[in-house]
Amino acid sequence: MSKKEEVLSAIANDHLGVSKLKALISDMNIADIAEIFEELDKEKSIQTFRILPKAIASDVFAYVESDRQQTIVEALTDAEIGEIMNTVFVDDAVDFIEEMPANVVRRVLKNVQGEKRKIINQILQYPDDSAGSIMTTEYVALREDATVQEAFNTIRNTGLNKETIYTCYVINNNRLLVGVITAKKLMLASPSDMVSGIMDANVVFAYTTDDQEAIADQFKKYDLLAMPVVDKEQMLVGIITVDDIMDVIVEEDTEDMEKMGALAPSDDPYMKTGIFRLAKNRFLWLLVLMLSATITANIIEGLRKALRSCPSLWHLFPCLWTPAAIPARSLRPLLSGAWR
């Protein structure tokens, strides 16, 4: 029995105490814990989330599907909501808020700290599917006139709550993006070296209004783990990490597949979409196909006489193979293999 199955069995049968169940869940990967919630009912989901250690509760919340997130939030107190939302990364908070109804959004934002609430509202104002809408403001920025030793001090003091510390971005006194530097390069440099002397000034970046699909192509082209995002004045305002761009790739590929399957693109998962919603999404494409098929049939019908006079086209138009279209005597050489 896998650990996931063991946890699900323990939750269903209540044969483990809270402390033992808590310890068992704590040893699992965050993504695996989130999968458990997909197989629990509403009541069990709330009970299980409440016993999660505080150190991992916010991380698990970010991985849970939006419908489960709503179920959990509606059952939590304002203090518990504030504790979660103030510890999750900004981009995860924005993703959650975008999926929630207005009444849940109002309650959530009411319990978010002032500065973080301001940042979330700012990101929500960017156009959908733009770089600004998927970026996070939790990154490490280093001054170009700092030494390597000072850079490490900055990382130690600010890196705990940042999305990533493996790639740091170099800014000048006006917060303009001037370079990028990796943690590896900092570790291999002398403590007295200047950041400006070892940074890479050739930075691949995106503007806040750039399309997310184009950014995904740049991630693939340059093998990036993160990309800085700047405003029109070239000031650094955020970064996009590879985990967010993977979500974009899945979203865009799903949209393309839906179009190929004659479905209007939808943000809802296919298996969780109602039959009438699916029929509505497919209706426009089916109408177009029906009209085009009708036009094609009328064209073929109008040319039927001309097509009958050319036997070499019979195999291209099976619709002409009818008793009315082909005399019986014409079938004999065809069936015997004499006709070429």
Coordinates of C-alpha atoms in Angstrom, one line a residue:
M1 CA 0.0 0.0 0.0
S2 CA 1.4 3.4 -1.0
K3 CA 1.6 6.2 1.5
K4 CA -1.2 8.1 -0.3
E5 CA -3.5 5.0 0.0
E6 CA -2.5 4.6 3.6
V7 CA -3.5 8.2 4.4
L8 CA -6.8 7.9 2.5
S9 CA -7.6 4.7 4.4
A10 CA -6.7 6.3 7.7
I11 CA -9.0 9.3 7.0
A12 CA -11.9 7.2 5.8
N13 CA -11.8 4.8 8.7
D14 CA -10.5 7.1 11.5
H15 CA -8.3 4.4 12.8
L16 CA -5.3 6.7 13.4
G17 CA -5.2 9.5 15.9
V18 CA -4.8 13.1 14.8
S19 CA -1.1 13.2 15.9
K20 CA -0.2 10.1 14.0
L21 CA -2.2 11.1 10.9
K22 CA -0.5 14.5 11.0
A23 CA 2.9 12.9 11.2
L24 CA 2.1 10.6 8.3
I25 CA 0.9 13.4 6.1
S26 CA 3.9 15.6 7.0
D27 CA 6.3 13.0 5.4
M28 CA 4.6 13.3 2.0
N29 CA 5.4 15.5 -0.9
I30 CA 3.3 18.7 -1.1
A31 CA 1.9 17.8 -4.5
D32 CA 1.0 14.3 -3.3
I33 CA -0.8 15.8 -0.2
A34 CA -2.8 18.1 -2.6
E35 CA -3.9 15.0 -4.6
I36 CA -5.5 13.5 -1.5
F37 CA -8.0 16.4 -1.3
E38 CA -9.3 15.5 -4.8
E39 CA -10.6 12.1 -3.4
L40 CA -12.2 13.5 -0.2
D41 CA -15.7 14.8 0.3
K42 CA -16.3 18.4 1.5
E43 CA -16.4 17.5 5.2
K44 CA -13.3 15.3 5.1
S45 CA -11.4 18.0 3.1
I46 CA -12.0 20.6 5.8
Q47 CA -11.1 18.3 8.6
T48 CA -7.9 17.1 6.9
F49 CA -6.8 20.6 6.0
R50 CA -7.2 21.7 9.6
I51 CA -4.8 19.1 10.9
L52 CA -2.0 20.0 8.4
P53 CA 1.1 21.5 10.1
K54 CA 1.2 25.3 9.7
A55 CA 4.6 25.0 7.9
I56 CA 3.1 23.2 4.9
A57 CA -0.6 24.3 5.0
S58 CA -0.2 27.3 2.7
D59 CA 2.0 25.3 0.2
V60 CA -0.6 22.6 0.0
F61 CA -3.4 25.1 -0.4
A62 CA -1.6 26.5 -3.5
Y63 CA -1.6 23.1 -5.1
V64 CA -5.2 22.2 -4.4
E65 CA -7.7 22.6 -7.2
S66 CA -9.8 25.8 -7.1
D67 CA -13.1 24.1 -6.2
R68 CA -11.4 22.6 -3.1
Q69 CA -9.8 25.8 -2.3
Q70 CA -13.2 27.5 -2.2
T71 CA -14.5 24.8 0.0
I72 CA -11.6 25.2 2.4
V73 CA -11.7 29.0 2.6
E74 CA -15.5 29.1 3.2
A75 CA -15.0 26.9 6.2
L76 CA -12.0 28.8 7.7
T77 CA -12.2 31.7 10.1
D78 CA -10.9 35.2 9.1
A79 CA -7.8 34.7 11.1
E80 CA -7.0 31.4 9.4
I81 CA -7.6 32.9 6.0
G82 CA -5.3 35.7 6.8
E83 CA -2.6 33.3 8.0
I84 CA -2.7 31.3 4.7
M85 CA -3.0 34.2 2.3
N86 CA -0.1 36.2 4.0
T87 CA 2.2 33.2 3.6
V88 CA 1.5 32.0 0.1
F89 CA 3.4 33.5 -2.8
V90 CA 1.8 36.5 -4.5
D91 CA 1.3 34.7 -7.9
D92 CA -0.4 31.7 -6.1
A93 CA -2.7 34.2 -4.3
V94 CA -3.6 35.9 -7.5
D95 CA -4.4 32.6 -9.3
F96 CA -6.7 31.6 -6.4
I97 CA -8.5 35.0 -6.3
E98 CA -9.1 34.9 -10.1
E99 CA -11.0 31.7 -9.7
M100 CA -13.2 32.7 -6.8
P101 CA -16.7 34.3 -6.7
A102 CA -16.9 38.0 -5.7
N103 CA -18.1 37.3 -2.1
V104 CA -15.1 35.0 -1.4
V105 CA -12.7 37.5 -3.0
R106 CA -13.9 40.3 -0.7
R107 CA -13.5 38.2 2.4
V108 CA -10.0 37.0 1.4
L109 CA -8.7 40.5 0.5
K110 CA -10.1 41.9 3.7
N111 CA -7.8 39.5 5.6
V112 CA -4.6 40.1 3.6
Q113 CA -1.9 42.4 4.9
G114 CA -2.0 46.0 3.5
E115 CA 1.2 45.9 1.4
K116 CA 0.5 42.4 0.0
R117 CA -3.2 43.4 -0.8
K118 CA -1.9 46.4 -2.7
I119 CA 0.4 44.2 -4.8
I120 CA -2.3 41.6 -5.5
N121 CA -4.7 44.3 -6.6
Q122 CA -2.0 45.7 -8.9
I123 CA -1.4 42.4 -10.6
L124 CA -5.1 41.8 -11.0
Q125 CA -5.3 45.0 -13.1
Y126 CA -2.9 43.6 -15.8
P127 CA -4.6 42.1 -19.0
D128 CA -5.4 38.4 -18.9
D129 CA -2.8 36.2 -20.5
S130 CA -0.1 38.9 -20.1
A131 CA 3.3 38.7 -18.4
G132 CA 2.0 41.0 -15.6
S133 CA -0.9 38.7 -14.8
I134 CA 1.3 35.7 -14.1
M135 CA 4.4 37.3 -12.5
T136 CA 5.3 37.4 -8.9
T137 CA 6.9 40.3 -7.0
E138 CA 8.9 38.0 -4.7
Y139 CA 12.4 38.0 -6.1
V140 CA 15.9 38.9 -5.0
A141 CA 17.2 42.2 -6.4
L142 CA 20.9 43.1 -5.9
R143 CA 22.6 46.5 -6.3
E144 CA 25.1 46.7 -9.1
D145 CA 27.5 48.6 -6.8
A146 CA 27.4 45.9 -4.1
T147 CA 30.2 43.4 -3.5
V148 CA 29.7 39.6 -3.6
Q149 CA 29.8 39.6 0.3
E150 CA 27.1 42.2 0.4
A151 CA 25.0 40.3 -2.1
F152 CA 25.1 37.2 0.1
N153 CA 24.0 39.3 3.1
T154 CA 21.1 40.5 1.0
I155 CA 20.1 37.0 0.0
R156 CA 20.3 35.8 3.6
N157 CA 18.2 38.6 4.9
T158 CA 15.5 38.6 2.2
G159 CA 15.6 35.2 0.5
L160 CA 13.5 33.2 2.9
N161 CA 10.2 34.4 1.5
K162 CA 11.3 34.7 -2.2
E163 CA 10.1 32.6 -5.0
T164 CA 13.7 31.7 -6.0
I165 CA 17.2 32.7 -4.9
Y166 CA 19.1 30.7 -7.6
T167 CA 18.7 33.5 -10.1
C168 CA 19.1 37.1 -8.8
Y169 CA 18.5 40.3 -10.7
V170 CA 20.8 43.3 -10.7
I171 CA 19.4 46.8 -10.6
N172 CA 20.8 50.3 -10.4
N173 CA 19.9 53.2 -8.1
N174 CA 16.7 53.9 -10.2
R175 CA 15.6 50.2 -10.0
L176 CA 16.3 49.8 -13.7
L177 CA 17.2 46.2 -14.7
V178 CA 20.9 46.1 -15.7
G179 CA 21.9 42.5 -15.3
V180 CA 21.3 39.0 -14.0
I181 CA 23.5 36.7 -11.8
T182 CA 23.2 33.2 -10.6
A183 CA 23.9 31.9 -7.1
K184 CA 26.5 29.6 -8.6
K185 CA 28.4 32.6 -10.0
L186 CA 28.3 34.4 -6.7
M187 CA 29.6 31.3 -4.8
L188 CA 32.5 30.9 -7.2
A189 CA 33.5 34.6 -7.0
S190 CA 35.7 36.3 -4.5
P191 CA 33.8 38.1 -1.6
S192 CA 35.4 41.4 -2.6
D193 CA 34.3 41.2 -6.3
M194 CA 31.8 43.7 -7.5
V195 CA 28.4 42.4 -8.7
S196 CA 28.6 44.7 -11.7
G197 CA 31.9 43.0 -12.8
I198 CA 30.6 39.4 -12.8
M199 CA 26.9 39.8 -13.7
D200 CA 25.5 39.0 -17.2
A201 CA 24.4 42.2 -18.8
N202 CA 22.6 40.4 -21.7
V203 CA 19.3 39.8 -20.0
V204 CA 16.3 38.1 -21.6
F205 CA 13.3 39.9 -20.1
A206 CA 9.6 40.6 -20.8
Y207 CA 7.4 43.6 -20.6
T208 CA 4.3 43.5 -18.4
T209 CA 2.0 43.6 -21.4
D210 CA 3.8 40.8 -23.4
D211 CA 1.6 37.8 -24.3
Q212 CA 2.2 34.7 -22.1
E213 CA 2.4 32.3 -25.0
A214 CA 5.3 34.3 -26.5
I215 CA 7.0 34.2 -23.1
A216 CA 6.6 30.4 -23.0
D217 CA 8.4 30.2 -26.3
Q218 CA 11.3 32.3 -24.9
F219 CA 11.6 30.0 -21.9
K220 CA 11.9 27.1 -24.2
K221 CA 14.4 28.8 -26.6
Y222 CA 16.7 30.1 -23.8
D223 CA 16.2 27.2 -21.3
L224 CA 15.2 29.6 -18.6
L225 CA 14.2 28.9 -15.0
A226 CA 13.0 32.4 -14.4
M227 CA 12.5 35.6 -16.4
P228 CA 12.4 39.2 -15.2
V229 CA 9.5 41.4 -16.0
V230 CA 9.9 45.2 -16.5
D231 CA 7.5 48.1 -17.1
K232 CA 7.8 50.5 -20.0
E233 CA 10.5 52.5 -18.2
Q234 CA 12.6 49.3 -17.9
M235 CA 12.1 49.2 -14.1
L236 CA 12.1 45.7 -12.6
V237 CA 8.6 44.9 -11.3
G238 CA 8.5 41.1 -11.0
I239 CA 9.6 37.7 -12.3
I240 CA 8.0 34.7 -14.0
T241 CA 9.2 31.3 -12.8
V242 CA 9.3 28.0 -14.8
D243 CA 6.5 26.5 -12.7
D244 CA 4.1 29.2 -13.8
I245 CA 5.1 29.0 -17.4
M246 CA 4.5 25.2 -17.3
D247 CA 0.9 26.1 -16.4
V248 CA 0.7 28.4 -19.3
I249 CA 2.0 25.8 -21.7
V250 CA -0.6 23.3 -20.5
E251 CA -3.3 25.9 -20.8
E252 CA -2.4 26.9 -24.3
D253 CA -2.0 23.3 -25.5
T254 CA -5.4 22.4 -24.0
E255 CA -7.0 25.4 -25.8
D256 CA -5.4 24.3 -29.1
M257 CA -6.7 20.7 -28.6
E258 CA -10.2 22.0 -27.8
K259 CA -10.2 24.0 -31.0
M260 CA -9.1 20.9 -33.0
G261 CA -11.9 19.0 -31.4
A262 CA -14.5 21.6 -32.4
L263 CA -14.9 22.9 -28.9
A264 CA -15.0 26.5 -27.8
P265 CA -12.1 27.0 -25.3
S266 CA -13.2 26.9 -21.7
D267 CA -11.3 27.5 -18.4
D268 CA -13.2 24.7 -16.7
P269 CA -11.7 21.1 -16.7
Y270 CA -13.4 18.9 -19.3
M271 CA -14.4 16.2 -16.8
K272 CA -16.0 18.8 -14.5
T273 CA -18.0 20.6 -17.2
G274 CA -21.7 19.8 -17.5
I275 CA -23.2 18.2 -20.6
F276 CA -25.2 21.2 -21.5
R277 CA -22.1 23.5 -21.2
L278 CA -20.1 21.1 -23.5
A279 CA -23.0 21.1 -26.0
K280 CA -23.1 24.9 -25.9
N281 CA -19.3 25.1 -26.5
R282 CA -19.5 22.7 -29.4
F283 CA -22.6 24.2 -31.0
L284 CA -21.0 27.0 -33.0
W285 CA -18.4 24.7 -34.5
L286 CA -21.0 22.0 -35.4
L287 CA -23.2 24.7 -37.0
V288 CA -20.2 25.8 -39.2
L289 CA -19.5 22.2 -40.1
M290 CA -23.1 21.5 -41.0
L291 CA -23.3 24.6 -43.2
S292 CA -20.1 23.7 -45.0
A293 CA -21.2 20.1 -45.5
T294 CA -24.5 21.4 -46.9
I295 CA -22.7 23.7 -49.4
T296 CA -20.4 20.9 -50.4
A297 CA -23.3 18.5 -51.0
N298 CA -25.1 21.0 -53.2
I299 CA -21.9 21.6 -55.3
I300 CA -21.5 17.8 -55.8
E301 CA -25.2 17.4 -56.6
G302 CA -24.9 20.2 -59.2
L303 CA -21.9 18.5 -60.9
R304 CA -23.2 14.9 -60.6
K305 CA -23.9 14.6 -64.4
A306 CA -20.5 15.8 -65.3
L307 CA -18.8 13.5 -62.8
R308 CA -20.8 10.5 -64.0
S309 CA -19.3 10.9 -67.5
C310 CA -15.8 10.5 -66.1
P311 CA -15.4 6.9 -64.7
S312 CA -11.8 7.6 -63.5
L313 CA -13.2 9.9 -60.8
W314 CA -15.6 7.3 -59.4
H315 CA -13.2 6.1 -56.8
L316 CA -12.8 9.7 -55.6
F317 CA -16.5 10.2 -55.1
P318 CA -18.1 7.2 -53.4
C319 CA -21.4 9.0 -53.3
L320 CA -21.7 8.3 -57.1
W321 CA -21.6 4.6 -56.5
T322 CA -25.4 4.1 -56.6
P323 CA -27.6 2.0 -58.8
A324 CA -28.9 5.2 -60.4
A325 CA -25.4 6.5 -61.1
I326 CA -23.7 3.3 -62.3
P327 CA -25.3 0.9 -64.9
A328 CA -25.1 -2.7 -63.9
R329 CA -23.0 -3.6 -67.0
S330 CA -20.3 -1.2 -65.9
L331 CA -19.7 -3.1 -62.7
R332 CA -18.7 -6.4 -64.4
P333 CA -15.2 -5.3 -65.7
L334 CA -14.6 -3.3 -62.5
L335 CA -15.3 -6.4 -60.3
S336 CA -13.3 -8.7 -62.5
G337 CA -10.2 -6.5 -62.3
A338 CA -10.2 -5.8 -66.1
W339 CA -10.9 -2.0 -65.6
R340 CA -7.9 0.1 -64.9

